[in-house]
Short mmCIF file of C-alpha atoms and ligand atoms in Angstrom, two decimals:
data_model
loop_
_atom_site.label_atom_id
_atom_site.label_comp_id
_atom_site.label_asym_id
_atom_site.label_seq_id
_atom_site.Cartn_x
_atom_site.Cartn_y
_atom_site.Cartn_z
CA MET A 67 -0.09 -0.12 -0.03
CA SER A 68 1.44 3.29 -0.70
CA LYS A 69 1.44 6.40 1.59
CA ALA A 70 0.26 9.81 1.02
CA THR A 71 3.03 12.52 0.47
CA ARG A 72 0.82 15.77 0.17
CA MET A 73 -0.67 15.93 3.45
CA ILE A 74 -1.58 18.65 6.10
CA LEU A 75 -0.55 18.05 10.08
CA LEU A 76 -4.00 19.66 11.53
CA GLY A 77 -4.07 19.87 15.70
CA PRO A 78 -3.83 21.97 18.37
CA PRO A 79 -0.85 24.24 19.34
CA GLY A 80 1.81 21.72 20.87
CA ALA A 81 0.09 18.87 19.61
CA GLY A 82 3.40 17.54 18.53
CA LYS A 83 3.30 18.48 14.54
CA GLY A 84 6.59 19.90 14.35
CA THR A 85 8.10 16.84 16.12
CA GLN A 86 6.09 14.19 13.76
CA ALA A 87 7.02 16.05 10.77
CA VAL A 88 10.59 16.22 11.10
CA ARG A 89 10.25 12.24 11.08
CA LEU A 90 8.09 12.25 8.23
CA VAL A 91 10.40 14.18 6.27
CA GLU A 92 12.96 11.31 6.71
CA ALA A 93 10.50 8.41 6.00
CA LEU A 94 8.94 10.19 2.89
CA GLY A 95 11.76 12.29 1.29
CA VAL A 96 9.19 15.26 0.80
CA PRO A 97 9.86 18.68 2.73
CA GLN A 98 8.10 19.79 5.89
CA ILE A 99 6.37 23.35 5.33
CA SER A 100 5.82 25.00 8.33
CA THR A 101 4.21 28.21 8.43
CA GLY A 102 5.37 28.93 11.78
CA ASP A 103 8.92 28.09 11.14
CA LEU A 104 8.71 30.36 7.65
CA LEU A 105 7.49 33.37 9.72
CA ARG A 106 9.98 33.26 12.48
CA ALA A 107 12.70 32.93 9.97
CA ALA A 108 10.92 36.34 8.34
CA ARG A 109 11.19 37.72 11.58
CA LYS A 110 14.85 36.91 12.18
CA ALA A 111 15.74 38.10 8.77
CA GLY A 112 14.05 41.37 9.56
CA THR A 113 11.97 41.40 6.09
CA PRO A 114 8.63 43.52 5.75
CA LEU A 115 6.45 40.37 6.18
CA GLY A 116 8.49 39.32 9.43
CA LEU A 117 8.24 43.17 10.72
CA LYS A 118 4.33 42.85 10.30
CA ALA A 119 3.99 39.23 11.68
CA LYS A 120 5.86 39.88 15.10
CA ALA A 121 3.04 41.49 16.95
CA TYR A 122 0.46 39.17 16.11
CA MET A 123 2.81 35.92 16.66
CA ASP A 124 3.87 37.40 19.98
CA ALA A 125 0.33 37.79 21.06
CA GLY A 126 -0.61 34.33 20.02
CA GLU A 127 -3.01 35.93 17.40
CA LEU A 128 -3.04 34.74 13.73
CA VAL A 129 -1.17 36.45 11.08
CA PRO A 130 -3.56 37.68 8.32
CA ASP A 131 -4.59 35.07 5.69
CA ASP A 132 -3.37 37.30 2.63
CA LEU A 133 0.05 37.51 4.21
CA VAL A 134 0.08 33.75 5.08
CA VAL A 135 -1.10 32.73 1.81
CA ALA A 136 1.07 34.54 -0.42
CA LEU A 137 4.11 32.81 1.75
CA VAL A 138 2.82 29.32 1.17
CA GLU A 139 1.85 29.62 -2.39
CA GLU A 140 5.45 30.90 -2.89
CA ARG A 141 7.19 27.85 -1.06
CA LEU A 142 4.75 25.41 -2.81
CA ARG A 143 5.89 26.52 -6.20
CA GLU A 144 9.77 25.44 -5.25
CA ALA A 145 11.09 22.43 -6.72
CA ASP A 146 11.35 20.40 -3.82
CA ALA A 147 7.54 20.69 -3.46
CA GLN A 148 6.84 19.15 -6.61
CA ALA A 149 6.68 15.57 -5.43
CA GLY A 150 4.74 16.43 -2.04
CA TYR A 151 4.73 18.20 0.96
CA ILE A 152 4.32 17.91 4.70
CA LEU A 153 1.84 21.28 5.81
CA ASP A 154 2.59 22.08 9.28
CA GLY A 155 0.36 24.89 10.93
CA PHE A 156 -1.36 25.79 7.47
CA PRO A 157 -3.93 25.84 6.75
CA ARG A 158 -5.39 27.34 10.12
CA THR A 159 -8.75 29.24 9.11
CA THR A 160 -11.40 28.27 6.51
CA ALA A 161 -9.89 31.21 4.21
CA GLN A 162 -6.90 29.40 4.10
CA ALA A 163 -8.28 26.03 3.25
CA GLU A 164 -10.08 27.37 0.63
CA ALA A 165 -6.93 29.44 -0.87
CA LEU A 166 -5.30 25.84 -0.87
CA ALA A 167 -8.21 24.26 -2.38
CA THR A 168 -8.04 26.64 -5.51
CA ARG A 169 -4.74 25.19 -6.37
CA HIS A 170 -6.42 22.12 -7.64
CA VAL A 171 -3.81 19.68 -6.14
CA GLU A 172 -5.05 16.86 -4.35
CA ILE A 173 -4.47 16.77 -0.30
CA GLN A 174 -4.12 13.32 -0.32
CA ARG A 175 -4.23 12.84 3.62
CA VAL A 176 -5.24 15.25 6.50
CA ILE A 177 -3.80 14.01 9.90
CA ASN A 178 -5.80 15.39 12.62
CA LEU A 179 -3.90 14.96 16.23
CA GLU A 180 -5.88 14.87 19.17
CA VAL A 181 -4.31 15.80 22.36
CA PRO A 182 -6.21 16.99 25.58
CA ASP A 183 -5.78 20.87 26.51
CA ASP A 184 -3.78 20.06 29.80
CA GLU A 185 -1.38 17.99 27.95
CA VAL A 186 -0.92 20.77 25.33
CA VAL A 187 0.29 23.23 28.17
CA ARG A 188 2.63 20.88 29.74
CA ARG A 189 4.46 20.03 26.10
CA LEU A 190 4.52 24.13 25.41
CA ALA A 191 5.53 25.23 28.69
CA GLY A 192 8.33 22.43 28.77
CA ARG A 193 9.19 23.16 25.12
CA ARG A 194 12.87 24.48 24.61
CA ILE A 195 14.08 25.35 20.75
CA CYS A 196 17.77 25.60 19.64
CA ARG A 197 18.48 29.04 18.47
CA ALA A 198 21.00 27.93 15.75
CA CYS A 199 19.42 25.03 14.09
CA GLY A 200 15.58 25.21 15.48
CA ALA A 201 15.82 21.59 17.10
CA SER A 202 13.05 21.06 19.32
CA TYR A 203 13.24 19.67 23.13
CA HIS A 204 11.48 19.16 26.00
CA VAL A 205 12.60 19.80 29.66
CA GLU A 206 10.63 16.66 30.83
CA PHE A 207 9.92 14.38 27.65
CA ALA A 208 12.73 15.39 25.24
CA ARG A 209 15.60 16.52 27.07
CA THR A 210 19.07 17.85 25.97
CA LYS A 211 22.15 15.88 27.27
CA VAL A 212 23.44 19.04 28.80
CA GLU A 213 20.66 21.42 29.65
CA GLY A 214 20.51 24.32 27.74
CA VAL A 215 22.95 23.01 25.02
CA CYS A 216 21.43 21.25 21.66
CA ASP A 217 22.46 17.87 21.53
CA ARG A 218 22.35 18.19 17.37
CA CYS A 219 24.74 21.27 16.82
CA GLY A 220 26.19 22.68 20.45
CA GLY A 221 23.64 25.82 20.10
CA GLU A 222 22.11 27.61 22.99
CA THR A 223 18.41 26.49 23.70
CA TYR A 224 15.66 29.11 24.45
CA GLN A 225 11.84 29.18 25.19
CA ARG A 226 9.77 30.59 22.70
CA ALA A 227 8.44 34.09 23.69
CA ASP A 228 4.75 32.58 22.59
CA ASP A 229 5.22 29.58 25.15
CA SER A 230 4.46 31.71 28.17
CA ASP A 231 1.49 30.70 30.00
CA GLU A 232 -0.63 33.71 29.21
CA VAL A 233 -0.03 33.44 25.13
CA ILE A 234 -0.66 29.61 25.23
CA LEU A 235 -4.07 30.14 26.77
CA LYS A 236 -4.79 32.87 24.36
CA ARG A 237 -3.22 30.22 21.31
CA GLN A 238 -5.57 27.33 22.49
CA ALA A 239 -8.57 29.87 22.12
CA VAL A 240 -7.55 30.90 18.88
CA TYR A 241 -6.93 27.28 17.84
CA THR A 242 -10.85 26.76 19.10
CA GLU A 243 -12.27 29.25 17.29
CA GLN A 244 -10.46 29.46 13.83
CA THR A 245 -8.85 26.44 13.09
CA ALA A 246 -10.97 23.45 14.73
CA PRO A 247 -13.79 24.18 12.04
CA LEU A 248 -11.21 23.01 9.65
CA ILE A 249 -11.76 19.27 10.89
CA ALA A 250 -15.39 19.48 9.85
CA PHE A 251 -14.19 21.09 6.78
CA TYR A 252 -11.70 18.07 6.03
CA ARG A 253 -13.86 15.12 7.21
CA ALA A 254 -16.55 16.70 4.56
CA GLU A 255 -13.59 16.11 1.90
CA GLY A 256 -13.40 12.44 3.00
CA ASN A 257 -9.56 12.83 3.70
CA LEU A 258 -9.42 13.40 7.45
CA ARG A 259 -8.00 10.78 9.72
CA SER A 260 -7.87 11.29 13.44
CA VAL A 261 -4.93 10.11 15.17
CA SER A 262 -4.62 10.16 19.13
CA ALA A 263 -1.38 12.67 20.01
CA VAL A 264 -1.16 11.22 23.61
CA GLY A 265 1.70 8.69 24.09
CA THR A 266 5.34 8.28 23.20
CA THR A 267 6.53 10.08 20.09
CA ASP A 268 7.16 6.60 18.63
CA ASP A 269 3.52 5.69 19.65
CA VAL A 270 1.91 8.68 17.65
CA TYR A 271 4.41 8.19 14.95
CA ALA A 272 3.19 4.69 14.27
CA ALA A 273 -0.24 5.77 14.35
CA ILE A 274 0.12 8.52 12.05
CA TRP A 275 1.86 5.96 9.61
CA ASP A 276 -1.12 3.80 9.45
CA ALA A 277 -3.33 6.63 8.84
CA LEU A 278 -1.22 7.63 5.53
CA SER A 279 -1.90 4.48 3.75
CA ILE A 280 -3.98 5.35 0.60
P1 AP5 B 593 3.19 27.51 14.79
O1 AP5 B 593 4.70 27.84 15.09
O2 AP5 B 593 2.88 26.61 13.85
O3 AP5 B 593 2.79 27.04 16.53
P2 AP5 B 593 1.71 26.32 16.97
O4 AP5 B 593 0.92 25.66 15.87
O5 AP5 B 593 1.04 26.76 17.97
O6 AP5 B 593 2.65 24.79 16.98
P3 AP5 B 593 3.71 24.58 17.79
O7 AP5 B 593 4.84 24.41 17.23
O8 AP5 B 593 3.41 25.50 19.09
O9 AP5 B 593 3.46 23.04 18.17
P4 AP5 B 593 3.38 21.50 17.52
O10 AP5 B 593 2.21 21.04 17.26
O11 AP5 B 593 4.50 21.83 16.26
O12 AP5 B 593 4.34 20.93 18.54
P5 AP5 B 593 5.77 20.42 18.58
O13 AP5 B 593 6.07 19.07 17.76
O14 AP5 B 593 6.61 21.38 18.81
O15 AP5 B 593 2.69 29.17 14.77
C1 AP5 B 593 3.30 30.38 15.56
C2 AP5 B 593 2.57 31.41 15.61
O16 AP5 B 593 2.98 31.86 13.88
C3 AP5 B 593 1.04 31.63 15.67
O17 AP5 B 593 0.73 31.81 16.91
C4 AP5 B 593 0.51 32.59 14.61
O18 AP5 B 593 0.86 33.77 15.32
C5 AP5 B 593 1.59 32.17 13.35
N1 AP5 B 593 1.09 31.21 12.39
C6 AP5 B 593 1.61 30.30 12.12
N2 AP5 B 593 1.04 29.67 11.07
C7 AP5 B 593 0.23 30.44 10.85
C8 AP5 B 593 -1.11 30.62 9.76
N3 AP5 B 593 -1.25 29.18 9.10
N4 AP5 B 593 -1.89 31.21 9.72
C9 AP5 B 593 -1.62 32.41 10.62
N5 AP5 B 593 -0.66 32.61 11.19
C10 AP5 B 593 0.20 31.50 11.60
O19 AP5 B 593 5.89 19.90 20.60
C11 AP5 B 593 5.50 20.83 21.44
C12 AP5 B 593 6.84 20.18 22.47
O20 AP5 B 593 5.54 18.77 22.90
C13 AP5 B 593 8.26 20.06 22.38
O21 AP5 B 593 8.52 20.13 23.53
C14 AP5 B 593 8.00 18.24 21.92
O22 AP5 B 593 9.07 17.95 22.70
C15 AP5 B 593 6.73 17.84 22.84
N6 AP5 B 593 6.28 16.70 22.43
C16 AP5 B 593 5.85 16.52 21.27
N7 AP5 B 593 5.20 14.96 21.25
C17 AP5 B 593 5.23 14.76 22.28
C18 AP5 B 593 4.74 13.52 22.81
N8 AP5 B 593 3.98 12.46 22.07
N9 AP5 B 593 4.73 13.41 24.30
C19 AP5 B 593 5.52 14.09 24.98
N10 AP5 B 593 5.73 15.60 24.36
C20 AP5 B 593 5.96 15.54 23.15
#
């Protein structure tokens, strides 16, 4: 049975979309396209888009649809995305899903990662990211060998500004209001599979892998 290579990872903040996308990239040989990562890179580079996005991201609000859709459209035109892609954190609103649908390229699977709210808070509050290479860790579940130092590249790890308790609550509310309706949107298309994101990262990966069979 073949596996889907054009997919969306849907789920609340902290569900593990980024963690699982990294493993899927290796297994499937298609790129992860994370709008969060693209926007953070734009901020770091100080581009006009990055400057516009900053206030929304720091507040836990969504960056306006037109900016995000243009960013993704540009990324999807690149050569490495022609054989497939793992969309991580996009679409996040009905308008974004509709914009994606206008490309007339079939999304073969939408994986909906399900995780309770209290677990999301634990995961996000303990997350640490490498400043240099972007590797993701957790102070309890995925610790670095040396505290504060990335295992992969030796860079310094830090806590994302939007992983503060207050902004986590805001992001959860934004998810419920603006992104959760996409579950019904894709269920109606027939390509949605819901997967429990509770358990070890290996357990979750195995469940996603099964759900990618087409
Ligand atoms: P973005 O970066 O996309 O953030 P998010 O959706 O909130 O997702 P996260 O990256 O926080 O979580 P994740 O599900 O990837 O979890 P992870 O694998 O890291 O977006 C940030 C901001 O950018 C948004 O708020 C918005 O402003 C803007 N933005 C982005 N896309 C946009 C769009 N399309 N439209 C408009 N605005 C947009 O895991 C979390 C932690 O849990 C890690 O520490 C990890 O080690 C741990 N973990 C993972 N899996 C497990 C497990 N099974 N057990 C225990 N721990 C685990």
